[in-house]
Amino acid sequence: MNRTVYLNGSWLPEADAKISIFDRGFLFADAIYEVTAVVGGKLVDYAGHAARLQRSLKELAITCPLSPEALLDVHREIVARNEVTEGLIYLQVSRGAADRDFAYPAHATPTLVLLTQTKAVLDNPRAKTGISVATIPDLRWGRRDIKTVQLLFPSMAKMEAMRQGADDAWLVEDGFITEGSSATAHIVTKDGVLVTRGLSNAILHGITRASIIDIARSAGIAVEERAFTPDEALAAAEAFITSATSFVMPVVRIDGKTIGTGVPGPISKQLRELYVESRLAAAI
Ligand code: PDD
């Protein structure tokens, strides 16, 4: 790969982009991130990602190094410089470099990094077959609403799910599914109701989740925002995950047991189609 990446105002070949070993993103995971899909060279659901970025920064009292307009320009420029037609933009802001101390430094300059990854987000073959998940105890910290780079437990959970022969993990806390390792978890009941956990500190406030709730309601699909158990998921007609990079991805097996008919269900398919159609039309 010879991508051009963005680092603190400079455009650099990826091999030349270096940050300090004192960066608090490295020492404390004191950093937040966003992932935005790119399709046809355009940014999908960008307004939601830009708004959540500001929220995460505010929760950690990190100052955004760029204005909203400049941030959008950098997103557009990185797509153009790397000729990305389909894939994603990864953005990370850390508090910056300072002597190691648990207290936030009084004056650190945030580190801003953007990079691209080419990926088949639209024509993902898994959307046709669906994926399998394994339930794993959710041992993450209590502020999952902040999109921090503390991703070691989700990474461990995904590895454990894969060791069990599944594609990914659905995390469980106090008997209820919280979310996937890197996606929001949803089910469709036998009565055709879309059930998705309500917003709290227990989950990341998914941008794709918000879009899917709007799209489902506009399509006449009833939506209940409440927690559901693994047993309820096993008894559901359909299950799926949403995220910036998977859009709507059907889940056809949970802990080795088939959901519904074992193939992607009609509502999951409809929501994926409606998401792609509406969000690509609105991409910027
Ligand atoms: N992950 N929940 C978690 C824990 C996530 O990490 C993500 C996204 C989501 C879905 O959020 P959104 O719809 O805004 O992408 C839910 C990204 C894609 C990642 O870490 O790569």
PDB file of C-alpha atoms and ligand atoms in Angstrom:
ATOM      1  CA  MET A   1       0.000   0.000   0.000  1.00  0.00           C
ATOM      2  CA  ASN A   2       1.200   3.462  -0.699  1.00  0.00           C
ATOM      3  CA  ARG A   3      -1.589   5.613   0.590  1.00  0.00           C
ATOM      4  CA  THR A   4      -1.444   9.286   1.298  1.00  0.00           C
ATOM      5  CA  VAL A   5      -2.548   9.937   4.855  1.00  0.00           C
ATOM      6  CA  TYR A   6      -3.375  13.102   6.769  1.00  0.00           C
ATOM      7  CA  LEU A   7      -1.451  13.905   9.941  1.00  0.00           C
ATOM      8  CA  ASN A   8      -1.846  17.223  11.775  1.00  0.00           C
ATOM      9  CA  GLY A   9      -2.210  19.390   8.696  1.00  0.00           C
ATOM     10  CA  SER A  10       0.243  17.485   6.441  1.00  0.00           C
ATOM     11  CA  TRP A  11      -0.363  15.053   3.593  1.00  0.00           C
ATOM     12  CA  LEU A  12       2.229  12.275   3.791  1.00  0.00           C
ATOM     13  CA  PRO A  13       3.051   8.881   2.272  1.00  0.00           C
ATOM     14  CA  GLU A  14       1.798   6.397   4.892  1.00  0.00           C
ATOM     15  CA  ALA A  15       5.341   5.183   5.728  1.00  0.00           C
ATOM     16  CA  ASP A  16       6.377   8.736   6.661  1.00  0.00           C
ATOM     17  CA  ALA A  17       3.476   9.467   9.031  1.00  0.00           C
ATOM     18  CA  LYS A  18       4.879   9.227  12.569  1.00  0.00           C
ATOM     19  CA  ILE A  19       3.589  10.246  15.978  1.00  0.00           C
ATOM     20  CA  SER A  20       5.270  10.575  19.380  1.00  0.00           C
ATOM     21  CA  ILE A  21       5.663   7.648  21.790  1.00  0.00           C
ATOM     22  CA  PHE A  22       4.294  10.118  24.378  1.00  0.00           C
ATOM     23  CA  ASP A  23       1.028  10.471  22.494  1.00  0.00           C
ATOM     24  CA  ARG A  24      -1.747   9.783  25.007  1.00  0.00           C
ATOM     25  CA  GLY A  25      -3.596   7.806  22.364  1.00  0.00           C
ATOM     26  CA  PHE A  26      -0.701   5.316  22.562  1.00  0.00           C
ATOM     27  CA  LEU A  27      -0.153   5.463  26.348  1.00  0.00           C
ATOM     28  CA  PHE A  28      -3.752   5.745  27.656  1.00  0.00           C
ATOM     29  CA  ALA A  29      -6.061   5.049  24.675  1.00  0.00           C
ATOM     30  CA  ASP A  30      -6.909   8.719  25.287  1.00  0.00           C
ATOM     31  CA  ALA A  31      -8.323   9.128  21.798  1.00  0.00           C
ATOM     32  CA  ILE A  32     -11.556   8.866  19.869  1.00  0.00           C
ATOM     33  CA  TYR A  33     -12.305   7.828  16.311  1.00  0.00           C
ATOM     34  CA  GLU A  34     -14.890   7.716  13.543  1.00  0.00           C
ATOM     35  CA  VAL A  35     -15.353   5.451  10.554  1.00  0.00           C
ATOM     36  CA  THR A  36     -17.255   6.793   7.556  1.00  0.00           C
ATOM     37  CA  ALA A  37     -18.114   4.711   4.491  1.00  0.00           C
ATOM     38  CA  VAL A  38     -17.206   5.918   1.008  1.00  0.00           C
ATOM     39  CA  VAL A  39     -19.258   4.800  -1.980  1.00  0.00           C
ATOM     40  CA  GLY A  40     -18.845   6.213  -5.469  1.00  0.00           C
ATOM     41  CA  GLY A  41     -16.202   8.510  -3.983  1.00  0.00           C
ATOM     42  CA  LYS A  42     -18.813  10.102  -1.681  1.00  0.00           C
ATOM     43  CA  LEU A  43     -19.252  10.130   2.096  1.00  0.00           C
ATOM     44  CA  VAL A  44     -22.161   8.087   3.460  1.00  0.00           C
ATOM     45  CA  ASP A  45     -24.156   9.405   6.481  1.00  0.00           C
ATOM     46  CA  TYR A  46     -21.403  12.001   7.025  1.00  0.00           C
ATOM     47  CA  ALA A  47     -23.506  14.455   9.063  1.00  0.00           C
ATOM     48  CA  GLY A  48     -24.155  11.790  11.717  1.00  0.00           C
ATOM     49  CA  HIS A  49     -20.485  10.815  11.980  1.00  0.00           C
ATOM     50  CA  ALA A  50     -19.387  14.463  12.169  1.00  0.00           C
ATOM     51  CA  ALA A  51     -21.916  15.124  14.960  1.00  0.00           C
ATOM     52  CA  ARG A  52     -20.889  12.041  16.956  1.00  0.00           C
ATOM     53  CA  LEU A  53     -17.222  13.009  16.591  1.00  0.00           C
ATOM     54  CA  GLN A  54     -17.976  16.355  18.268  1.00  0.00           C
ATOM     55  CA  ARG A  55     -19.913  14.592  21.028  1.00  0.00           C
ATOM     56  CA  SER A  56     -17.054  12.149  21.758  1.00  0.00           C
ATOM     57  CA  LEU A  57     -14.538  15.031  21.843  1.00  0.00           C
ATOM     58  CA  LYS A  58     -16.759  17.027  24.195  1.00  0.00           C
ATOM     59  CA  GLU A  59     -17.172  14.083  26.601  1.00  0.00           C
ATOM     60  CA  LEU A  60     -13.362  13.856  26.878  1.00  0.00           C
ATOM     61  CA  ALA A  61     -12.726  17.622  26.798  1.00  0.00           C
ATOM     62  CA  ILE A  62     -10.507  17.315  23.719  1.00  0.00           C
ATOM     63  CA  THR A  63     -10.557  20.334  21.416  1.00  0.00           C
ATOM     64  CA  CYS A  64     -11.243  19.563  17.777  1.00  0.00           C
ATOM     65  CA  PRO A  65      -8.162  20.649  15.809  1.00  0.00           C
ATOM     66  CA  LEU A  66     -10.221  21.680  12.751  1.00  0.00           C
ATOM     67  CA  SER A  67     -13.462  23.515  12.093  1.00  0.00           C
ATOM     68  CA  PRO A  68     -16.394  21.412  10.802  1.00  0.00           C
ATOM     69  CA  GLU A  69     -15.886  22.875   7.292  1.00  0.00           C
ATOM     70  CA  ALA A  70     -12.136  22.097   7.280  1.00  0.00           C
ATOM     71  CA  LEU A  71     -12.841  18.579   8.550  1.00  0.00           C
ATOM     72  CA  LEU A  72     -15.237  17.929   5.671  1.00  0.00           C
ATOM     73  CA  ASP A  73     -12.639  19.300   3.222  1.00  0.00           C
ATOM     74  CA  VAL A  74     -10.003  16.906   4.608  1.00  0.00           C
ATOM     75  CA  HIS A  75     -12.427  13.979   4.228  1.00  0.00           C
ATOM     76  CA  ARG A  76     -13.052  14.933   0.617  1.00  0.00           C
ATOM     77  CA  GLU A  77      -9.400  15.520  -0.135  1.00  0.00           C
ATOM     78  CA  ILE A  78      -8.249  12.174   1.285  1.00  0.00           C
ATOM     79  CA  VAL A  79     -10.790  10.371  -0.910  1.00  0.00           C
ATOM     80  CA  ALA A  80      -9.579  12.283  -3.959  1.00  0.00           C
ATOM     81  CA  ARG A  81      -5.859  11.873  -3.215  1.00  0.00           C
ATOM     82  CA  ASN A  82      -6.239   8.110  -2.772  1.00  0.00           C
ATOM     83  CA  GLU A  83      -8.810   7.708  -5.560  1.00  0.00           C
ATOM     84  CA  VAL A  84     -11.118   5.771  -3.236  1.00  0.00           C
ATOM     85  CA  THR A  85     -14.341   4.796  -4.942  1.00  0.00           C
ATOM     86  CA  GLU A  86     -15.522   2.285  -2.320  1.00  0.00           C
ATOM     87  CA  GLY A  87     -14.214   1.813   1.198  1.00  0.00           C
ATOM     88  CA  LEU A  88     -13.878   3.831   4.351  1.00  0.00           C
ATOM     89  CA  ILE A  89     -12.229   6.763   6.026  1.00  0.00           C
ATOM     90  CA  TYR A  90     -10.780   6.212   9.501  1.00  0.00           C
ATOM     91  CA  LEU A  91     -10.340   9.364  11.565  1.00  0.00           C
ATOM     92  CA  GLN A  92      -8.681   9.500  14.986  1.00  0.00           C
ATOM     93  CA  VAL A  93      -8.143  12.388  17.385  1.00  0.00           C
ATOM     94  CA  SER A  94      -5.994  11.854  20.455  1.00  0.00           C
ATOM     95  CA  ARG A  95      -5.402  14.347  23.237  1.00  0.00           C
ATOM     96  CA  GLY A  96      -1.799  14.655  22.011  1.00  0.00           C
ATOM     97  CA  ALA A  97       1.666  14.114  23.475  1.00  0.00           C
ATOM     98  CA  ALA A  98       2.574  14.878  27.102  1.00  0.00           C
ATOM     99  CA  ASP A  99       4.662  13.395  29.908  1.00  0.00           C
ATOM    100  CA  ARG A 100       2.929  10.289  31.237  1.00  0.00           C
ATOM    101  CA  ASP A 101       0.399  11.354  33.885  1.00  0.00           C
ATOM    102  CA  PHE A 102      -3.130  10.143  34.630  1.00  0.00           C
ATOM    103  CA  ALA A 103      -4.339  13.745  34.825  1.00  0.00           C
ATOM    104  CA  TYR A 104      -5.036  15.362  31.462  1.00  0.00           C
ATOM    105  CA  PRO A 105      -2.220  17.755  30.509  1.00  0.00           C
ATOM    106  CA  ALA A 106      -3.189  21.434  30.699  1.00  0.00           C
ATOM    107  CA  HIS A 107      -1.899  22.217  27.211  1.00  0.00           C
ATOM    108  CA  ALA A 108      -1.606  19.369  24.758  1.00  0.00           C
ATOM    109  CA  THR A 109      -2.042  19.728  21.030  1.00  0.00           C
ATOM    110  CA  PRO A 110      -4.454  17.065  19.743  1.00  0.00           C
ATOM    111  CA  THR A 111      -3.156  14.606  17.153  1.00  0.00           C
ATOM    112  CA  LEU A 112      -5.473  14.272  14.139  1.00  0.00           C
ATOM    113  CA  VAL A 113      -5.030  11.369  11.734  1.00  0.00           C
ATOM    114  CA  LEU A 114      -7.113  10.343   8.731  1.00  0.00           C
ATOM    115  CA  LEU A 115      -6.479   7.337   6.526  1.00  0.00           C
ATOM    116  CA  THR A 116      -8.447   5.430   3.904  1.00  0.00           C
ATOM    117  CA  GLN A 117      -9.084   1.747   3.296  1.00  0.00           C
ATOM    118  CA  THR A 118     -10.467   0.352   0.066  1.00  0.00           C
ATOM    119  CA  LYS A 119     -13.175  -2.230   0.782  1.00  0.00           C
ATOM    120  CA  ALA A 120     -16.232  -3.720  -0.948  1.00  0.00           C
ATOM    121  CA  VAL A 121     -18.862  -2.211   1.341  1.00  0.00           C
ATOM    122  CA  LEU A 122     -21.660  -2.255  -1.223  1.00  0.00           C
ATOM    123  CA  ASP A 123     -21.110  -5.598  -2.916  1.00  0.00           C
ATOM    124  CA  ASN A 124     -20.199  -7.444   0.244  1.00  0.00           C
ATOM    125  CA  PRO A 125     -20.880 -11.142  -0.522  1.00  0.00           C
ATOM    126  CA  ARG A 126     -21.754 -11.754   3.150  1.00  0.00           C
ATOM    127  CA  ALA A 127     -24.888  -9.635   2.736  1.00  0.00           C
ATOM    128  CA  LYS A 128     -26.331 -12.456   0.624  1.00  0.00           C
ATOM    129  CA  THR A 129     -25.431 -15.323   2.970  1.00  0.00           C
ATOM    130  CA  GLY A 130     -25.553 -13.555   6.341  1.00  0.00           C
ATOM    131  CA  ILE A 131     -23.096 -14.015   9.195  1.00  0.00           C
ATOM    132  CA  SER A 132     -23.009 -16.044  12.400  1.00  0.00           C
ATOM    133  CA  VAL A 133     -22.415 -14.648  15.880  1.00  0.00           C
ATOM    134  CA  ALA A 134     -21.482 -16.095  19.263  1.00  0.00           C
ATOM    135  CA  THR A 135     -22.650 -14.544  22.533  1.00  0.00           C
ATOM    136  CA  ILE A 136     -19.774 -13.436  24.771  1.00  0.00           C
ATOM    137  CA  PRO A 137     -19.957 -11.678  28.178  1.00  0.00           C
ATOM    138  CA  ASP A 138     -19.581  -7.911  27.726  1.00  0.00           C
ATOM    139  CA  LEU A 139     -16.570  -6.932  29.819  1.00  0.00           C
ATOM    140  CA  ARG A 140     -15.983  -3.463  28.327  1.00  0.00           C
ATOM    141  CA  TRP A 141     -15.874  -0.251  30.342  1.00  0.00           C
ATOM    142  CA  GLY A 142     -19.034   1.730  31.196  1.00  0.00           C
ATOM    143  CA  ARG A 143     -18.805   4.625  28.688  1.00  0.00           C
ATOM    144  CA  ARG A 144     -19.423   2.760  25.442  1.00  0.00           C
ATOM    145  CA  ASP A 145     -21.318   5.812  24.157  1.00  0.00           C
ATOM    146  CA  ILE A 146     -17.942   7.512  23.626  1.00  0.00           C
ATOM    147  CA  LYS A 147     -16.237   6.150  20.504  1.00  0.00           C
ATOM    148  CA  THR A 148     -12.813   5.683  22.064  1.00  0.00           C
ATOM    149  CA  VAL A 149      -9.947   3.640  20.624  1.00  0.00           C
ATOM    150  CA  GLN A 150     -10.055   1.309  23.668  1.00  0.00           C
ATOM    151  CA  LEU A 151     -10.902  -1.651  21.444  1.00  0.00           C
ATOM    152  CA  LEU A 152      -8.972  -4.445  23.108  1.00  0.00           C
ATOM    153  CA  PHE A 153     -11.967  -6.184  24.676  1.00  0.00           C
ATOM    154  CA  PRO A 154     -14.030  -6.053  21.436  1.00  0.00           C
ATOM    155  CA  SER A 155     -10.966  -7.478  19.713  1.00  0.00           C
ATOM    156  CA  MET A 156     -10.671 -10.280  22.321  1.00  0.00           C
ATOM    157  CA  ALA A 157     -14.411 -10.996  22.018  1.00  0.00           C
ATOM    158  CA  LYS A 158     -14.186 -11.245  18.239  1.00  0.00           C
ATOM    159  CA  MET A 159     -11.231 -13.639  18.529  1.00  0.00           C
ATOM    160  CA  GLU A 160     -13.172 -15.797  21.000  1.00  0.00           C
ATOM    161  CA  ALA A 161     -16.238 -15.798  18.700  1.00  0.00           C
ATOM    162  CA  MET A 162     -14.023 -16.844  15.782  1.00  0.00           C
ATOM    163  CA  ARG A 163     -12.411 -19.546  17.914  1.00  0.00           C
ATOM    164  CA  GLN A 164     -15.938 -20.880  18.454  1.00  0.00           C
ATOM    165  CA  GLY A 165     -16.468 -20.942  14.674  1.00  0.00           C
ATOM    166  CA  ALA A 166     -18.608 -17.788  14.437  1.00  0.00           C
ATOM    167  CA  ASP A 167     -17.913 -14.672  12.386  1.00  0.00           C
ATOM    168  CA  ASP A 168     -18.370 -12.180  15.199  1.00  0.00           C
ATOM    169  CA  ALA A 169     -19.500 -11.632  18.788  1.00  0.00           C
ATOM    170  CA  TRP A 170     -22.734 -10.335  20.281  1.00  0.00           C
ATOM    171  CA  LEU A 171     -21.947  -9.037  23.746  1.00  0.00           C
ATOM    172  CA  VAL A 172     -24.179  -9.855  26.725  1.00  0.00           C
ATOM    173  CA  GLU A 173     -24.519  -7.946  29.990  1.00  0.00           C
ATOM    174  CA  ASP A 174     -26.997  -8.664  32.819  1.00  0.00           C
ATOM    175  CA  GLY A 175     -28.789 -11.153  30.572  1.00  0.00           C
ATOM    176  CA  PHE A 176     -29.332  -8.731  27.661  1.00  0.00           C
ATOM    177  CA  ILE A 177     -27.499  -8.213  24.381  1.00  0.00           C
ATOM    178  CA  THR A 178     -25.691  -4.885  24.393  1.00  0.00           C
ATOM    179  CA  GLU A 179     -24.278  -4.806  20.838  1.00  0.00           C
ATOM    180  CA  GLY A 180     -21.824  -6.502  18.502  1.00  0.00           C
ATOM    181  CA  SER A 181     -18.035  -6.200  18.806  1.00  0.00           C
ATOM    182  CA  SER A 182     -18.122  -3.339  16.285  1.00  0.00           C
ATOM    183  CA  ALA A 183     -21.753  -3.013  15.221  1.00  0.00           C
ATOM    184  CA  THR A 184     -25.276  -2.462  16.589  1.00  0.00           C
ATOM    185  CA  ALA A 185     -27.387  -5.615  17.166  1.00  0.00           C
ATOM    186  CA  HIS A 186     -31.034  -5.800  16.019  1.00  0.00           C
ATOM    187  CA  ILE A 187     -33.759  -8.446  15.768  1.00  0.00           C
ATOM    188  CA  VAL A 188     -37.091  -8.657  13.966  1.00  0.00           C
ATOM    189  CA  THR A 189     -39.788 -10.460  15.954  1.00  0.00           C
ATOM    190  CA  LYS A 190     -42.167 -13.006  14.426  1.00  0.00           C
ATOM    191  CA  ASP A 191     -44.742 -10.144  14.413  1.00  0.00           C
ATOM    192  CA  GLY A 192     -42.443  -8.078  12.192  1.00  0.00           C
ATOM    193  CA  VAL A 193     -41.354  -5.593  14.863  1.00  0.00           C
ATOM    194  CA  LEU A 194     -37.789  -4.274  14.678  1.00  0.00           C
ATOM    195  CA  VAL A 195     -36.278  -4.397  18.171  1.00  0.00           C
ATOM    196  CA  THR A 196     -33.090  -2.508  18.919  1.00  0.00           C
ATOM    197  CA  ARG A 197     -31.618  -1.525  22.262  1.00  0.00           C
ATOM    198  CA  GLY A 198     -32.382   2.012  23.465  1.00  0.00           C
ATOM    199  CA  LEU A 199     -29.602   4.600  23.740  1.00  0.00           C
ATOM    200  CA  SER A 200     -27.594   4.732  26.980  1.00  0.00           C
ATOM    201  CA  ASN A 201     -23.950   4.536  28.071  1.00  0.00           C
ATOM    202  CA  ALA A 202     -24.138   0.759  27.491  1.00  0.00           C
ATOM    203  CA  ILE A 203     -23.825   1.040  23.705  1.00  0.00           C
ATOM    204  CA  LEU A 204     -22.321   3.197  21.007  1.00  0.00           C
ATOM    205  CA  HIS A 205     -24.991   5.449  19.529  1.00  0.00           C
ATOM    206  CA  GLY A 206     -24.765   3.979  16.049  1.00  0.00           C
ATOM    207  CA  ILE A 207     -25.199   6.358  13.135  1.00  0.00           C
ATOM    208  CA  THR A 208     -26.427   3.530  10.915  1.00  0.00           C
ATOM    209  CA  ARG A 209     -28.797   2.483  13.745  1.00  0.00           C
ATOM    210  CA  ALA A 210     -30.372   5.968  13.742  1.00  0.00           C
ATOM    211  CA  SER A 211     -30.778   5.869   9.946  1.00  0.00           C
ATOM    212  CA  ILE A 212     -32.297   2.376  10.042  1.00  0.00           C
ATOM    213  CA  ILE A 213     -34.848   3.366  12.689  1.00  0.00           C
ATOM    214  CA  ASP A 214     -35.954   6.311  10.505  1.00  0.00           C
ATOM    215  CA  ILE A 215     -36.022   4.182   7.372  1.00  0.00           C
ATOM    216  CA  ALA A 216     -37.974   1.375   9.073  1.00  0.00           C
ATOM    217  CA  ARG A 217     -40.589   3.769  10.484  1.00  0.00           C
ATOM    218  CA  SER A 218     -41.013   5.463   7.077  1.00  0.00           C
ATOM    219  CA  ALA A 219     -41.491   2.024   5.511  1.00  0.00           C
ATOM    220  CA  GLY A 220     -44.260   1.218   8.015  1.00  0.00           C
ATOM    221  CA  ILE A 221     -42.159  -1.204  10.075  1.00  0.00           C
ATOM    222  CA  ALA A 222     -42.848  -0.873  13.822  1.00  0.00           C
ATOM    223  CA  VAL A 223     -39.739  -0.174  15.925  1.00  0.00           C
ATOM    224  CA  GLU A 224     -39.274  -0.873  19.637  1.00  0.00           C
ATOM    225  CA  GLU A 225     -36.205   0.590  21.310  1.00  0.00           C
ATOM    226  CA  ARG A 226     -35.579  -1.806  24.169  1.00  0.00           C
ATOM    227  CA  ALA A 227     -33.060  -4.397  25.267  1.00  0.00           C
ATOM    228  CA  PHE A 228     -33.552  -8.033  24.207  1.00  0.00           C
ATOM    229  CA  THR A 229     -32.137 -11.298  25.539  1.00  0.00           C
ATOM    230  CA  PRO A 230     -30.178 -13.982  23.669  1.00  0.00           C
ATOM    231  CA  ASP A 231     -33.273 -16.252  23.992  1.00  0.00           C
ATOM    232  CA  GLU A 232     -35.459 -13.615  22.369  1.00  0.00           C
ATOM    233  CA  ALA A 233     -32.914 -13.299  19.571  1.00  0.00           C
ATOM    234  CA  LEU A 234     -32.923 -17.077  19.079  1.00  0.00           C
ATOM    235  CA  ALA A 235     -36.723 -17.035  18.811  1.00  0.00           C
ATOM    236  CA  ALA A 236     -36.733 -14.042  16.410  1.00  0.00           C
ATOM    237  CA  ALA A 237     -37.745 -14.222  12.753  1.00  0.00           C
ATOM    238  CA  GLU A 238     -34.632 -12.294  11.710  1.00  0.00           C
ATOM    239  CA  ALA A 239     -31.522 -10.722  13.163  1.00  0.00           C
ATOM    240  CA  PHE A 240     -28.999  -8.291  11.733  1.00  0.00           C
ATOM    241  CA  ILE A 241     -26.228  -5.869  12.581  1.00  0.00           C
ATOM    242  CA  THR A 242     -25.677  -2.324  11.386  1.00  0.00           C
ATOM    243  CA  SER A 243     -22.490  -0.283  11.112  1.00  0.00           C
ATOM    244  CA  ALA A 244     -20.830   2.238   8.833  1.00  0.00           C
ATOM    245  CA  THR A 245     -18.911  -0.511   7.041  1.00  0.00           C
ATOM    246  CA  SER A 246     -21.489  -3.337   6.996  1.00  0.00           C
ATOM    247  CA  PHE A 247     -24.621  -1.157   6.442  1.00  0.00           C
ATOM    248  CA  VAL A 248     -27.259  -3.826   7.230  1.00  0.00           C
ATOM    249  CA  MET A 249     -25.749  -7.298   7.571  1.00  0.00           C
ATOM    250  CA  PRO A 250     -28.084 -10.255   8.230  1.00  0.00           C
ATOM    251  CA  VAL A 251     -27.253 -12.591  11.131  1.00  0.00           C
ATOM    252  CA  VAL A 252     -28.417 -16.137  10.404  1.00  0.00           C
ATOM    253  CA  ARG A 253     -26.945 -18.092  13.344  1.00  0.00           C
ATOM    254  CA  ILE A 254     -26.478 -17.300  17.017  1.00  0.00           C
ATOM    255  CA  ASP A 255     -24.373 -19.712  19.099  1.00  0.00           C
ATOM    256  CA  GLY A 256     -24.670 -22.295  16.323  1.00  0.00           C
ATOM    257  CA  LYS A 257     -28.498 -22.136  16.267  1.00  0.00           C
ATOM    258  CA  THR A 258     -30.346 -21.035  13.162  1.00  0.00           C
ATOM    259  CA  ILE A 259     -32.410 -17.814  13.221  1.00  0.00           C
ATOM    260  CA  GLY A 260     -35.662 -17.976  11.259  1.00  0.00           C
ATOM    261  CA  THR A 261     -35.091 -19.933   8.064  1.00  0.00           C
ATOM    262  CA  GLY A 262     -31.290 -19.681   8.254  1.00  0.00           C
ATOM    263  CA  VAL A 263     -31.032 -17.279   5.328  1.00  0.00           C
ATOM    264  CA  PRO A 264     -31.243 -13.458   5.293  1.00  0.00           C
ATOM    265  CA  GLY A 265     -34.855 -12.494   6.021  1.00  0.00           C
ATOM    266  CA  PRO A 266     -37.098 -10.185   3.961  1.00  0.00           C
ATOM    267  CA  ILE A 267     -37.052  -7.247   6.401  1.00  0.00           C
ATOM    268  CA  SER A 268     -33.251  -7.306   6.729  1.00  0.00           C
ATOM    269  CA  LYS A 269     -32.991  -7.373   2.924  1.00  0.00           C
ATOM    270  CA  GLN A 270     -35.542  -4.582   2.525  1.00  0.00           C
ATOM    271  CA  LEU A 271     -33.795  -2.398   5.112  1.00  0.00           C
ATOM    272  CA  ARG A 272     -30.398  -2.958   3.457  1.00  0.00           C
ATOM    273  CA  GLU A 273     -31.831  -1.985   0.075  1.00  0.00           C
ATOM    274  CA  LEU A 274     -33.602   1.075   1.464  1.00  0.00           C
ATOM    275  CA  TYR A 275     -30.493   2.135   3.400  1.00  0.00           C
ATOM    276  CA  VAL A 276     -28.261   1.838   0.341  1.00  0.00           C
ATOM    277  CA  GLU A 277     -30.762   3.586  -1.926  1.00  0.00           C
ATOM    278  CA  SER A 278     -31.507   6.520   0.392  1.00  0.00           C
ATOM    279  CA  ARG A 279     -28.057   7.039   1.898  1.00  0.00           C
ATOM    280  CA  LEU A 280     -26.208   6.816  -1.410  1.00  0.00           C
ATOM    281  CA  ALA A 281     -28.617   9.329  -2.919  1.00  0.00           C
ATOM    282  CA  ALA A 282     -27.840  11.654   0.024  1.00  0.00           C
ATOM    283  CA  ALA A 283     -24.053  10.952   0.099  1.00  0.00           C
ATOM    284  CA  ILE A 284     -21.874  14.049  -0.163  1.00  0.00           C
TER     285      ILE A 284
HETATM  286  N1  PDD B   1     -17.750   0.412  14.540  1.00  0.00           N
HETATM  287  N2  PDD B   1     -21.235  -0.407  18.152  1.00  0.00           N
HETATM  288  C1  PDD B   1     -19.887  -0.473  18.187  1.00  0.00           C
HETATM  289  C2  PDD B   1     -19.253  -0.993  19.411  1.00  0.00           C
HETATM  290  C3  PDD B   1     -19.134  -0.054  17.078  1.00  0.00           C
HETATM  291  O1  PDD B   1     -17.790  -0.104  17.139  1.00  0.00           O
HETATM  292  C4  PDD B   1     -19.801   0.418  15.921  1.00  0.00           C
HETATM  293  C5  PDD B   1     -19.057   0.896  14.704  1.00  0.00           C
HETATM  294  C6  PDD B   1     -21.204   0.460  15.922  1.00  0.00           C
HETATM  295  C7  PDD B   1     -21.990   0.972  14.761  1.00  0.00           C
HETATM  296  O2  PDD B   1     -21.911   2.379  14.677  1.00  0.00           O
HETATM  297  P1  PDD B   1     -22.048   3.113  13.279  1.00  0.00           P
HETATM  298  O3  PDD B   1     -23.344   2.662  12.681  1.00  0.00           O
HETATM  299  O4  PDD B   1     -22.057   4.538  13.640  1.00  0.00           O
HETATM  300  O5  PDD B   1     -20.854   2.711  12.438  1.00  0.00           O
HETATM  301  C8  PDD B   1     -21.886   0.048  17.065  1.00  0.00           C
HETATM  302  C9  PDD B   1     -16.933   0.895  13.461  1.00  0.00           C
HETATM  303  C10 PDD B   1     -17.496   0.643  12.112  1.00  0.00           C
HETATM  304  C11 PDD B   1     -15.507   0.361  13.643  1.00  0.00           C
HETATM  305  O6  PDD B   1     -15.091   0.323  14.785  1.00  0.00           O
HETATM  306  O7  PDD B   1     -14.833   0.027  12.667  1.00  0.00           O
END
